[in-house]
Amino acid sequence: MIGSRRYSLSPGVLMLFSFLVVIAVGYILLGLPMMRLAECSSLDLWFAATSATCVTGLSVIPISSFTVLGKCILLLLIQIGGLGLMTLSFSVLSLFLNFGIADRVTASKILDFEYWGRIKNFLTMIVSVTLWCEILGAFALYPVLLRYYKPFQAAFYSIFYSISAFCNAGIAPHDGGIMEYAHDYRFMVIIALLVFAGSTGFFVWLDVASFVKRMILDPSQRPAVPAVSLHTRIVFLASFVLIAITAWLFWTFEWTNSFASFSMPDKTVNCLFNAVALRSAGFTTIDYSKATTPTLFIVIFMMFIGGNPVATASGIKTTTLVLLIATIIATVKARHEVEIFNRTIPAEQIYKALVIFGLSLAWVMASFFILLTIEGDSFDVFKLFFENIAAFSTCGLSVGIAGLLSPAGKCVLMVNMIVGRVGILTLLLALAQYRSSRNYKFPHERVLIG
């Protein structure tokens, strides 16, 4: 057993505490003179450490303010934040120690992995997939970036972009983001693939790998091989549908605006790229400070949805959205059970999806109200709401006002980033002190609804 004392804390508390520790250490390191080329306020350094650890990408300090060593610290924070300190800790310890039941159960709760008996394999898969994707991404990006930079700089930028994209951080190693690559198809395709791989979810890749393994090792039983899980089917369906809808909407509303000077192929590639990167990564070739209002509305909605569970993305997650839609359909059809792909969804998961959606919406509106109270007279209301959602979803897209906010406004965004990365339901369960179980039920009574 790794240690018995830590189990007095819930897995949610351990997760929250690990993020806060990483942010604090990142702040201390970024505050060292050797990390910066320009003076930065203490609050802005806290913001930078929080943004990197929560893989958000919202910036109040130009990335050029940091030295190469400072950028390496940011990259380390992105890597730790993308996977989670507890995930990395359990992964490293599993190489040297034999997990007991309590250790495996704790790790499975932190990772929201149902099969705690296979948690060591799952941890190994998470780290392996992450490293291989980032390594392959860096190698693929190097010849592309070599056309823009000298060899050493191209190599460093390749590694930085690969990790930032896979972890869905959306942080570029230089000022200006990726706008200069808007006509470089190879760059955008590689970044989009890394973003998609990171936001899809580790459980999905484990499921796909298991399916492929069964198909290869048992060729005689291919017709009888079971398909991938319901979760995997929902993730892929929701992801591709949302990408297609978003790309079409970008095509509609930014055709004569952001992409007015682009050729037809450039418009198509950029619409698809921004649709892939929109919900979680924060990489963009669109200047959202000049985007149309319908586009900003689309972006807000997609950021709120976010990526997929057990991934490097945040938001309410695609599976939550699908369960909510399925619940609406079941209610309209007067069915007593929610069904997806000929499978019945357990009631507790429906409750959880409703709670996540309700709590997330309540948190976003409450934090937005606080922002309005603090900054309402200085900034456009819609732009404030955009920045607020971008922080909560840890997407990091911006209309350019984050760095202009007051210290109190920046603190609101920082709290939003932490809550969004940890998860609103996980946070509340972690902080809740009261637990009870009852062996009785109260009488049923109906109320009027609607």
CSV table of N, CA and C in Angstrom, one decimal, residues 79 83 123-141 158-159 162-163 166-167 190 193-194 197-198 202 205:
chain,number,residue,atom,x,y,z
A,79,GLN,N,1.8,19.7,-19.2
A,79,GLN,CA,1.9,18.2,-19.2
A,79,GLN,C,1.3,17.7,-18.0
A,83,LEU,N,-2.6,15.6,-17.8
A,83,LEU,CA,-2.8,14.3,-17.3
A,83,LEU,C,-3.3,14.3,-15.8
A,123,LEU,N,-3.5,3.0,-16.2
A,123,LEU,CA,-2.6,4.0,-16.0
A,123,LEU,C,-1.4,3.9,-17.0
A,124,THR,N,-0.9,2.7,-17.2
A,124,THR,CA,0.1,2.5,-18.2
A,124,THR,C,-0.3,2.9,-19.6
A,125,MET,N,-1.5,2.6,-19.9
A,125,MET,CA,-2.0,3.0,-21.2
A,125,MET,C,-2.1,4.5,-21.4
A,126,ILE,N,-2.6,5.2,-20.3
A,126,ILE,CA,-2.7,6.7,-20.4
A,126,ILE,C,-1.3,7.3,-20.7
A,127,VAL,N,-0.3,6.9,-19.9
A,127,VAL,CA,1.0,7.5,-20.0
A,127,VAL,C,1.6,7.1,-21.4
A,128,SER,N,1.4,5.8,-21.8
A,128,SER,CA,2.0,5.4,-23.1
A,128,SER,C,1.4,6.1,-24.3
A,129,VAL,N,0.0,6.2,-24.3
A,129,VAL,CA,-0.6,6.9,-25.4
A,129,VAL,C,-0.2,8.4,-25.4
A,130,THR,N,-0.1,9.0,-24.3
A,130,THR,CA,0.3,10.4,-24.2
A,130,THR,C,1.7,10.6,-24.8
A,131,LEU,N,2.6,9.8,-24.3
A,131,LEU,CA,4.0,10.0,-24.7
A,131,LEU,C,4.2,9.7,-26.2
A,132,TRP,N,3.5,8.6,-26.7
A,132,TRP,CA,3.7,8.2,-28.1
A,132,TRP,C,3.0,9.3,-29.0
A,133,CYS,N,1.9,9.7,-28.6
A,133,CYS,CA,1.2,10.8,-29.4
A,133,CYS,C,2.0,12.0,-29.5
A,134,GLU,N,2.6,12.4,-28.4
A,134,GLU,CA,3.4,13.7,-28.3
A,134,GLU,C,4.7,13.5,-29.1
A,135,ILE,N,5.3,12.4,-29.0
A,135,ILE,CA,6.6,12.1,-29.7
A,135,ILE,C,6.3,12.1,-31.2
A,136,LEU,N,5.3,11.4,-31.6
A,136,LEU,CA,5.0,11.3,-33.0
A,136,LEU,C,4.6,12.7,-33.6
A,137,GLY,N,3.8,13.4,-32.7
A,137,GLY,CA,3.4,14.8,-33.1
A,137,GLY,C,4.6,15.7,-33.3
A,138,ALA,N,5.5,15.6,-32.4
A,138,ALA,CA,6.7,16.5,-32.5
A,138,ALA,C,7.5,16.1,-33.7
A,139,PHE,N,7.7,14.8,-34.0
A,139,PHE,CA,8.5,14.4,-35.2
A,139,PHE,C,7.8,14.9,-36.5
A,140,ALA,N,6.4,14.8,-36.5
A,140,ALA,CA,5.7,15.2,-37.7
A,140,ALA,C,5.7,16.8,-37.8
A,141,LEU,N,5.7,17.5,-36.7
A,141,LEU,CA,5.7,19.0,-36.8
A,141,LEU,C,7.1,19.5,-37.2
A,158,SER,N,8.3,22.4,-32.0
A,158,SER,CA,7.6,21.1,-32.3
A,158,SER,C,7.2,20.4,-31.1
A,159,ILE,N,8.1,20.3,-30.1
A,159,ILE,CA,7.8,19.6,-28.8
A,159,ILE,C,6.7,20.4,-28.1
A,162,SER,N,3.3,20.1,-29.8
A,162,SER,CA,2.8,18.7,-29.7
A,162,SER,C,2.2,18.5,-28.3
A,163,ILE,N,2.9,18.9,-27.3
A,163,ILE,CA,2.3,18.7,-25.9
A,163,ILE,C,1.1,19.6,-25.7
A,166,PHE,N,-1.9,18.1,-27.7
A,166,PHE,CA,-2.5,16.8,-27.2
A,166,PHE,C,-3.1,17.1,-25.8
A,167,CYS,N,-2.6,17.9,-25.0
A,167,CYS,CA,-3.2,18.3,-23.7
A,167,CYS,C,-4.3,19.3,-23.8
A,190,ILE,N,-1.9,18.2,-38.5
A,190,ILE,CA,-1.2,17.5,-37.4
A,190,ILE,C,-1.7,18.0,-36.0
A,193,LEU,N,-5.2,16.6,-35.4
A,193,LEU,CA,-5.2,15.2,-35.0
A,193,LEU,C,-4.7,15.0,-33.5
A,194,LEU,N,-3.8,15.8,-33.1
A,194,LEU,CA,-3.3,15.8,-31.7
A,194,LEU,C,-4.4,16.2,-30.8
A,197,ALA,N,-7.1,13.5,-30.6
A,197,ALA,CA,-6.6,12.4,-29.8
A,197,ALA,C,-6.6,12.7,-28.3
A,198,GLY,N,-6.2,13.9,-28.0
A,198,GLY,CA,-6.2,14.2,-26.5
A,198,GLY,C,-7.6,14.4,-26.0
A,202,PHE,N,-9.1,8.7,-22.8
A,202,PHE,CA,-8.3,7.5,-22.7
A,202,PHE,C,-9.0,6.2,-22.7
A,205,TRP,N,-9.7,5.1,-26.3
A,205,TRP,CA,-8.6,4.5,-26.9
A,205,TRP,C,-8.3,3.1,-26.4
